[in-house]
mmCIF file of C-alpha atoms in Angstrom:
data_model
loop_
_atom_site.group_PDB
_atom_site.id
_atom_site.type_symbol
_atom_site.label_atom_id
_atom_site.label_comp_id
_atom_site.label_asym_id
_atom_site.label_seq_id
_atom_site.Cartn_x
_atom_site.Cartn_y
_atom_site.Cartn_z
ATOM 1 C CA MET A 1299 -91.837 13.355 -115.159
ATOM 2 C CA LYS A 1300 -93.526 16.627 -114.655
ATOM 3 C CA PHE A 1301 -92.527 19.643 -112.368
ATOM 4 C CA ALA A 1302 -94.339 22.693 -110.304
ATOM 5 C CA THR A 1303 -94.202 24.560 -107.546
ATOM 6 C CA PHE A 1304 -96.757 24.599 -104.641
ATOM 7 C CA THR A 1305 -97.754 25.358 -101.392
ATOM 8 C CA ALA A 1306 -98.739 23.051 -98.616
ATOM 9 C CA GLY A 1307 -99.039 23.470 -94.947
ATOM 10 C CA GLY A 1308 -97.665 27.192 -95.474
ATOM 11 C CA ARG A 1309 -95.003 26.824 -96.847
ATOM 12 C CA THR A 1310 -93.876 27.014 -101.430
ATOM 13 C CA GLN A 1311 -91.355 24.108 -102.874
ATOM 14 C CA TYR A 1312 -90.875 22.401 -105.744
ATOM 15 C CA GLY A 1313 -91.782 18.791 -106.407
ATOM 16 C CA ALA A 1314 -92.454 16.256 -109.062
ATOM 17 C CA VAL A 1315 -96.059 15.549 -110.238
ATOM 18 C CA ALA A 1316 -97.862 12.819 -109.293
ATOM 19 C CA GLU A 1317 -101.230 11.267 -109.783
ATOM 20 C CA ASP A 1318 -102.430 11.164 -107.061
ATOM 21 C CA GLY A 1319 -100.340 14.360 -105.427
ATOM 22 C CA MET A 1320 -96.669 15.903 -105.018
ATOM 23 C CA ILE A 1321 -93.383 14.233 -104.539
ATOM 24 C CA ALA A 1322 -91.798 17.297 -102.876
ATOM 25 C CA LEU A 1323 -88.629 17.350 -103.471
ATOM 26 C CA GLY A 1324 -86.729 20.882 -102.138
ATOM 27 C CA ASP A 1325 -85.653 19.480 -99.077
ATOM 28 C CA ALA A 1326 -83.399 16.923 -100.522
ATOM 29 C CA PHE A 1327 -81.567 20.266 -103.330
ATOM 30 C CA PRO A 1328 -80.662 23.072 -100.741
ATOM 31 C CA GLN A 1329 -78.273 24.832 -103.148
ATOM 32 C CA TRP A 1330 -81.138 24.829 -105.326
ATOM 33 C CA PRO A 1331 -83.581 26.951 -103.373
ATOM 34 C CA THR A 1332 -86.344 27.365 -106.660
ATOM 35 C CA LEU A 1333 -87.311 25.537 -109.832
ATOM 36 C CA PHE A 1334 -85.189 29.005 -111.491
ATOM 37 C CA ASP A 1335 -82.718 27.997 -109.869
ATOM 38 C CA VAL A 1336 -82.933 24.377 -111.352
ATOM 39 C CA VAL A 1337 -82.983 25.511 -114.568
ATOM 40 C CA GLN A 1338 -80.076 27.739 -113.944
ATOM 41 C CA ALA A 1339 -78.087 24.502 -112.839
ATOM 42 C CA ASN A 1340 -79.046 22.333 -115.877
ATOM 43 C CA ALA A 1341 -80.150 19.700 -112.959
ATOM 44 C CA LEU A 1342 -84.067 19.036 -113.653
ATOM 45 C CA SER A 1343 -83.134 15.378 -115.083
ATOM 46 C CA THR A 1344 -80.829 15.145 -111.268
ATOM 47 C CA LEU A 1345 -84.920 16.380 -109.760
ATOM 48 C CA ALA A 1346 -86.274 13.076 -112.106
ATOM 49 C CA GLU A 1347 -83.866 10.712 -110.893
ATOM 50 C CA ALA A 1348 -84.436 11.688 -107.675
ATOM 51 C CA ALA A 1349 -88.189 11.664 -108.422
ATOM 52 C CA MET A 1350 -88.023 7.679 -109.087
ATOM 53 C CA GLY A 1351 -89.722 5.340 -106.381
ATOM 54 C CA ARG A 1352 -90.023 8.239 -103.796
ATOM 55 C CA PRO A 1353 -93.712 8.606 -102.253
ATOM 56 C CA VAL A 1354 -96.113 11.156 -102.295
ATOM 57 C CA THR A 1355 -94.914 13.534 -99.726
ATOM 58 C CA HIS A 1356 -98.431 16.067 -100.540
ATOM 59 C CA SER A 1357 -101.368 15.735 -101.592
ATOM 60 C CA ASP A 1358 -103.467 18.188 -101.026
ATOM 61 C CA VAL A 1359 -101.853 21.417 -102.405
ATOM 62 C CA GLN A 1360 -101.865 24.597 -104.129
ATOM 63 C CA TYR A 1361 -100.247 25.283 -107.547
ATOM 64 C CA GLU A 1362 -97.737 28.180 -108.246
ATOM 65 C CA MET A 1363 -97.061 30.389 -111.009
ATOM 66 C CA VAL A 1364 -94.860 27.665 -111.632
ATOM 67 C CA VAL A 1365 -90.986 29.817 -112.205
ATOM 68 C CA PRO A 1366 -92.268 32.313 -109.579
ATOM 69 C CA ASN A 1367 -89.136 33.992 -109.595
ATOM 70 C CA ALA A 1368 -88.706 34.229 -113.190
ATOM 71 C CA GLN A 1369 -86.401 37.233 -114.186
ATOM 72 C CA ARG A 1370 -87.163 37.062 -117.999
ATOM 73 C CA ILE A 1371 -90.209 37.009 -119.771
ATOM 74 C CA LEU A 1372 -90.002 38.266 -123.288
ATOM 75 C CA CYS A 1373 -93.690 37.669 -124.870
ATOM 76 C CA VAL A 1374 -94.321 37.603 -128.754
ATOM 77 C CA GLY A 1375 -97.660 39.284 -130.110
ATOM 78 C CA VAL A 1376 -99.350 38.545 -133.139
ATOM 79 C CA ASN A 1377 -97.765 35.762 -133.996
ATOM 80 C CA PHE A 1378 -100.937 33.325 -136.315
ATOM 81 C CA PRO A 1379 -102.240 34.273 -139.402
ATOM 82 C CA ASP A 1380 -105.952 34.307 -138.334
ATOM 83 C CA ARG A 1381 -104.882 36.566 -135.811
ATOM 84 C CA ASN A 1382 -103.132 38.386 -137.830
ATOM 85 C CA ALA A 1383 -105.632 39.188 -139.812
ATOM 86 C CA GLU A 1384 -108.171 40.223 -137.234
ATOM 87 C CA TYR A 1385 -106.493 43.665 -136.953
ATOM 88 C CA LYS A 1386 -107.889 44.619 -139.935
ATOM 89 C CA ASP A 1387 -105.423 46.880 -141.386
ATOM 90 C CA GLY A 1388 -104.415 45.215 -144.457
ATOM 91 C CA SER A 1389 -100.761 44.295 -143.534
ATOM 92 C CA ASP A 1390 -98.897 40.819 -145.176
ATOM 93 C CA ARG A 1391 -97.290 38.180 -143.018
ATOM 94 C CA PRO A 1392 -94.528 40.894 -141.118
ATOM 95 C CA LYS A 1393 -91.219 40.618 -141.430
ATOM 96 C CA TYR A 1394 -90.213 41.120 -137.671
ATOM 97 C CA MET A 1395 -92.167 39.642 -134.640
ATOM 98 C CA SER A 1396 -93.583 41.962 -132.187
ATOM 99 C CA LEU A 1397 -92.535 41.706 -128.244
ATOM 100 C CA PHE A 1398 -93.306 42.907 -125.441
ATOM 101 C CA PRO A 1399 -91.628 41.484 -121.883
ATOM 102 C CA ARG A 1400 -94.535 40.482 -118.938
ATOM 103 C CA PHE A 1401 -93.051 40.455 -115.763
ATOM 104 C CA ALA A 1402 -93.880 36.936 -112.790
ATOM 105 C CA SER A 1403 -95.444 39.413 -110.821
ATOM 106 C CA GLY A 1404 -98.499 39.360 -113.487
ATOM 107 C CA PHE A 1405 -99.015 35.996 -113.213
ATOM 108 C CA THR A 1406 -101.097 33.495 -110.961
ATOM 109 C CA GLY A 1407 -100.590 29.550 -110.645
ATOM 110 C CA HIS A 1408 -103.173 26.623 -111.667
ATOM 111 C CA GLY A 1409 -106.093 26.487 -110.043
ATOM 112 C CA ARG A 1410 -106.101 30.098 -109.307
ATOM 113 C CA PRO A 1411 -108.143 32.847 -110.041
ATOM 114 C CA LEU A 1412 -107.258 35.540 -112.000
ATOM 115 C CA ILE A 1413 -108.037 38.616 -110.873
ATOM 116 C CA ARG A 1414 -110.005 41.560 -112.756
ATOM 117 C CA PRO A 1415 -108.467 44.975 -111.659
ATOM 118 C CA PRO A 1416 -111.897 47.530 -110.190
ATOM 119 C CA GLU A 1417 -110.376 50.449 -112.416
ATOM 120 C CA ASN A 1418 -111.604 48.374 -115.972
ATOM 121 C CA HIS A 1419 -113.210 45.038 -117.038
ATOM 122 C CA SER A 1420 -111.744 44.043 -119.804
ATOM 123 C CA LEU A 1421 -109.824 41.305 -118.785
ATOM 124 C CA ASP A 1422 -108.681 38.983 -121.687
ATOM 125 C CA TYR A 1423 -107.505 35.490 -121.565
ATOM 126 C CA GLU A 1424 -104.715 34.221 -124.286
ATOM 127 C CA GLY A 1425 -103.472 30.448 -124.147
ATOM 128 C CA GLU A 1426 -100.143 30.049 -125.153
ATOM 129 C CA VAL A 1427 -96.962 27.953 -124.583
ATOM 130 C CA ALA A 1428 -93.523 29.222 -123.599
ATOM 131 C CA VAL A 1429 -90.379 27.857 -123.729
ATOM 132 C CA VAL A 1430 -87.966 27.786 -120.518
ATOM 133 C CA ILE A 1431 -84.193 28.382 -122.053
ATOM 134 C CA GLY A 1432 -81.670 25.796 -120.586
ATOM 135 C CA LYS A 1433 -78.444 27.300 -122.036
ATOM 136 C CA ALA A 1434 -77.407 30.650 -122.618
ATOM 137 C CA GLY A 1435 -76.596 31.678 -125.983
ATOM 138 C CA ARG A 1436 -76.460 34.793 -128.433
ATOM 139 C CA ARG A 1437 -77.481 34.779 -131.789
ATOM 140 C CA ILE A 1438 -78.448 31.325 -132.220
ATOM 141 C CA ALA A 1439 -79.073 29.478 -135.202
ATOM 142 C CA GLN A 1440 -82.137 28.218 -136.701
ATOM 143 C CA ALA A 1441 -80.974 24.425 -136.577
ATOM 144 C CA ASP A 1442 -79.719 24.773 -132.423
ATOM 145 C CA ALA A 1443 -82.750 26.336 -130.813
ATOM 146 C CA TYR A 1444 -84.673 23.747 -129.478
ATOM 147 C CA ASP A 1445 -81.310 23.175 -128.161
ATOM 148 C CA HIS A 1446 -81.161 26.106 -125.609
ATOM 149 C CA ILE A 1447 -85.230 24.799 -124.146
ATOM 150 C CA ALA A 1448 -85.016 22.470 -121.409
ATOM 151 C CA ALA A 1449 -88.966 23.158 -120.098
ATOM 152 C CA LEU A 1450 -92.318 23.512 -121.394
ATOM 153 C CA THR A 1451 -95.485 24.966 -119.678
ATOM 154 C CA ILE A 1452 -98.205 26.622 -120.615
ATOM 155 C CA CYS A 1453 -99.714 30.370 -120.776
ATOM 156 C CA ASN A 1454 -102.557 31.656 -120.126
ATOM 157 C CA GLU A 1455 -101.641 35.646 -120.876
ATOM 158 C CA GLY A 1456 -104.608 37.872 -119.389
ATOM 159 C CA THR A 1457 -104.715 41.663 -120.892
ATOM 160 C CA VAL A 1458 -106.718 44.673 -119.766
ATOM 161 C CA ARG A 1459 -106.956 45.613 -122.913
ATOM 162 C CA ASP A 1460 -108.147 49.127 -122.811
ATOM 163 C CA TRP A 1461 -104.657 49.215 -120.661
ATOM 164 C CA VAL A 1462 -102.722 48.683 -124.126
ATOM 165 C CA ARG A 1463 -104.239 50.954 -125.499
ATOM 166 C CA HIS A 1464 -102.855 54.049 -123.195
ATOM 167 C CA ALA A 1465 -99.750 54.845 -125.093
ATOM 168 C CA LYS A 1466 -99.474 54.996 -129.121
ATOM 169 C CA PHE A 1467 -96.677 52.273 -128.936
ATOM 170 C CA ASN A 1468 -96.544 49.753 -125.792
ATOM 171 C CA VAL A 1469 -98.961 47.242 -124.182
ATOM 172 C CA THR A 1470 -96.985 46.784 -121.382
ATOM 173 C CA GLN A 1471 -98.908 48.458 -119.283
ATOM 174 C CA GLY A 1472 -102.057 46.205 -120.473
ATOM 175 C CA LYS A 1473 -100.332 43.453 -119.964
ATOM 176 C CA ASN A 1474 -99.036 42.913 -116.851
ATOM 177 C CA TRP A 1475 -101.245 43.516 -114.235
ATOM 178 C CA ASP A 1476 -100.944 41.381 -111.037
ATOM 179 C CA LYS A 1477 -102.291 38.323 -111.376
ATOM 180 C CA SER A 1478 -103.989 38.987 -114.287
ATOM 181 C CA GLY A 1479 -102.568 36.025 -116.086
ATOM 182 C CA ALA A 1480 -101.846 32.440 -115.179
ATOM 183 C CA MET A 1481 -98.833 29.828 -116.166
ATOM 184 C CA GLY A 1482 -98.160 26.327 -115.334
ATOM 185 C CA PRO A 1483 -99.525 24.171 -113.797
ATOM 186 C CA TRP A 1484 -95.689 22.267 -114.504
ATOM 187 C CA LEU A 1485 -92.836 22.281 -115.922
ATOM 188 C CA VAL A 1486 -92.087 19.563 -118.649
ATOM 189 C CA PRO A 1487 -88.489 18.628 -119.835
ATOM 190 C CA PHE A 1488 -88.087 18.858 -123.426
ATOM 191 C CA ALA A 1489 -87.352 15.814 -124.222
ATOM 192 C CA ASP A 1490 -88.783 15.462 -128.427
ATOM 193 C CA PRO A 1491 -88.957 18.199 -131.080
ATOM 194 C CA ALA A 1492 -92.284 16.446 -131.588
ATOM 195 C CA GLN A 1493 -93.393 18.651 -127.820
ATOM 196 C CA LEU A 1494 -93.594 21.877 -130.127
ATOM 197 C CA ASP A 1495 -94.115 21.164 -133.545
ATOM 198 C CA GLU A 1496 -97.452 18.581 -133.264
ATOM 199 C CA ALA A 1497 -98.778 20.897 -129.753
ATOM 200 C CA ARG A 1498 -102.254 22.454 -130.492
ATOM 201 C CA ILE A 1499 -103.264 24.878 -128.385
ATOM 202 C CA VAL A 1500 -107.021 25.222 -127.266
ATOM 203 C CA THR A 1501 -108.497 27.484 -125.257
ATOM 204 C CA ARG A 1502 -112.726 26.945 -123.996
ATOM 205 C CA VAL A 1503 -114.440 29.993 -121.315
ATOM 206 C CA ASN A 1504 -116.324 28.266 -119.199
ATOM 207 C CA GLY A 1505 -116.091 25.048 -121.507
ATOM 208 C CA GLU A 1506 -116.864 26.894 -124.710
ATOM 209 C CA VAL A 1507 -113.606 26.816 -127.451
ATOM 210 C CA ARG A 1508 -112.750 29.937 -128.190
ATOM 211 C CA GLN A 1509 -109.048 28.921 -129.595
ATOM 212 C CA ASP A 1510 -107.924 26.172 -131.229
ATOM 213 C CA ASP A 1511 -104.605 25.735 -133.776
ATOM 214 C CA VAL A 1512 -101.870 24.291 -133.950
ATOM 215 C CA LEU A 1513 -97.743 26.082 -133.193
ATOM 216 C CA ALA A 1514 -96.940 24.712 -136.990
ATOM 217 C CA ARG A 1515 -99.522 27.957 -138.584
ATOM 218 C CA MET A 1516 -97.018 30.315 -136.076
ATOM 219 C CA MET A 1517 -95.625 33.234 -138.690
ATOM 220 C CA HIS A 1518 -92.293 33.285 -136.713
ATOM 221 C CA PRO A 1519 -91.954 29.681 -135.682
ATOM 222 C CA ILE A 1520 -90.239 28.870 -131.802
ATOM 223 C CA ARG A 1521 -86.592 27.961 -133.982
ATOM 224 C CA ARG A 1522 -87.219 31.892 -135.570
ATOM 225 C CA GLN A 1523 -87.783 33.266 -132.452
ATOM 226 C CA ILE A 1524 -85.363 31.903 -130.240
ATOM 227 C CA GLU A 1525 -82.316 32.745 -133.503
ATOM 228 C CA TYR A 1526 -84.439 36.536 -133.858
ATOM 229 C CA ILE A 1527 -84.358 37.565 -130.020
ATOM 230 C CA SER A 1528 -80.904 36.181 -129.077
ATOM 231 C CA THR A 1529 -79.349 38.565 -131.922
ATOM 232 C CA PHE A 1530 -80.270 41.327 -129.860
ATOM 233 C CA MET A 1531 -79.829 39.537 -126.590
ATOM 234 C CA ALA A 1532 -77.742 37.005 -125.557
ATOM 235 C CA LEU A 1533 -80.274 34.176 -124.055
ATOM 236 C CA ARG A 1534 -79.763 32.906 -120.079
ATOM 237 C CA PRO A 1535 -80.897 29.965 -118.599
ATOM 238 C CA GLY A 1536 -84.365 30.698 -116.687
ATOM 239 C CA ASP A 1537 -85.761 33.043 -119.360
ATOM 240 C CA ILE A 1538 -89.264 32.569 -121.041
ATOM 241 C CA ILE A 1539 -90.287 33.310 -123.988
ATOM 242 C CA VAL A 1540 -94.277 32.984 -124.293
ATOM 243 C CA THR A 1541 -94.904 32.449 -128.341
ATOM 244 C CA GLY A 1542 -97.965 33.634 -129.337
ATOM 245 C CA THR A 1543 -102.029 33.184 -128.671
ATOM 246 C CA PRO A 1544 -104.602 32.005 -131.949
ATOM 247 C CA THR A 1545 -107.222 33.588 -132.934
ATOM 248 C CA GLY A 1546 -110.734 33.856 -130.342
ATOM 249 C CA ALA A 1547 -109.326 36.711 -128.071
ATOM 250 C CA GLY A 1548 -112.272 38.159 -126.189
ATOM 251 C CA ALA A 1549 -112.100 40.960 -127.348
ATOM 252 C CA ARG A 1550 -112.538 40.489 -130.885
ATOM 253 C CA PHE A 1551 -116.125 39.597 -130.758
ATOM 254 C CA ASP A 1552 -118.765 41.890 -131.552
ATOM 255 C CA PRO A 1553 -119.959 43.173 -128.264
ATOM 256 C CA PRO A 1554 -116.182 41.642 -126.698
ATOM 257 C CA ARG A 1555 -116.520 38.746 -124.417
ATOM 258 C CA TYR A 1556 -114.178 39.449 -121.678
ATOM 259 C CA LEU A 1557 -113.954 37.846 -118.669
ATOM 260 C CA ALA A 1558 -116.083 38.287 -115.642
ATOM 261 C CA PRO A 1559 -115.908 36.754 -112.054
ATOM 262 C CA GLY A 1560 -116.749 33.231 -112.069
ATOM 263 C CA ASP A 1561 -116.116 32.352 -115.402
ATOM 264 C CA VAL A 1562 -113.546 29.172 -115.504
ATOM 265 C CA VAL A 1563 -110.913 29.202 -118.809
ATOM 266 C CA GLU A 1564 -109.057 26.306 -119.462
ATOM 267 C CA VAL A 1565 -106.273 26.002 -121.451
ATOM 268 C CA GLU A 1566 -105.183 23.029 -123.119
ATOM 269 C CA VAL A 1567 -101.703 22.129 -124.907
ATOM 270 C CA ASN A 1568 -101.802 18.156 -125.820
ATOM 271 C CA THR A 1569 -98.114 17.655 -125.046
ATOM 272 C CA ILE A 1570 -98.164 19.541 -122.268
ATOM 273 C CA GLY A 1571 -101.450 19.674 -119.929
ATOM 274 C CA THR A 1572 -104.080 21.794 -119.095
ATOM 275 C CA LEU A 1573 -103.917 25.251 -117.285
ATOM 276 C CA ARG A 1574 -107.328 26.484 -115.317
ATOM 277 C CA ASN A 1575 -108.315 29.246 -113.812
ATOM 278 C CA THR A 1576 -111.166 30.986 -112.383
ATOM 279 C CA VAL A 1577 -111.804 34.455 -112.575
ATOM 280 C CA GLU A 1578 -112.407 36.994 -109.265
ATOM 281 C CA ASP A 1579 -112.697 40.848 -109.050
ATOM 282 C CA GLU A 1580 -109.316 42.812 -106.670
ATOM 283 C CA ALA A 1581 -110.132 42.259 -103.221
ATOM 284 C CA THR A 1582 -110.793 46.195 -101.915
#
C-alpha cells in the first residue's frame, strides 16, 4: 500500500494510491489532518486497513510534496565513494557525514515542475532515497535503526549550485529555493530491510541516465545515519532524512549540464517507484 498527498477539486488531502486513481482517506480520520499526523500517530497500518475494499474516489489528481508540513528535514551530503572523488581534493573516506537542513517549502510534488529562479540558472538534480522516522529515539544503535523507520519516499534534492558557494561553510541557501526540489510520489511503509539494502537509484534527464548506483555502496549507510544523527538530536516521528545522492549530477560535467525549462527529470528507486518532474522558470 502506498500513501500520497494530493489535490483534487481545489482541496488538498491524503489517501491511498490505486492503479486508477486515489482513495481519499482523510475524512475518515479527522484526528490526523495530514500524513505527517498519521506518521506521528504510527497509523500507516490503520490507513492500509481502511483502504482495503474502498473504491477509488478521485481519478484526476495533482500530487503534492508527500509530507508538505514536515517540520525537520536533514540531508546527508557526499555519501557515495564516486561522489566524494568528484571533489578531487585527495580526501579519503570521511570519518563523519556532512549534514545540512532543508525545508518543506523547497519541495514540490510528483508531476509538478521544479522551479528555476531568475537570480541564477544553475539548477541541478540529485536523486536520493528519503526515510521517514516513525519511532522516536535518542542515541539509537545501528542494530536498532531500521526499527525507527516508518516509511520511504524519493527525493530530487534540487540545488541551485552557484548559491551553495556564497559562504565559506554552509550550503543552506543553495538548497532551499522554493520548489527547487521534489519529494514523493508517495510514502511506502517500511516493512523489509531489503527495501533499503537492495535499493538502486537511477536518475534520468530527458531519458538519459545521469545517475545509477546502489544504496549498499553508501559511505555512511542509513543505519549509521540514524545512529549518528540521533546522537546530537532526538529523532521524532515525522522527521525526514534524505540519505545522499550518487555521482552524476549536472555540476560535474564539463561543461556543467544544468536543468533548463522543458527538461524532464525522473528519479527511479526500484523498491519505491519513480518521481517525475518537469522544469519551468519562475513566473516573475
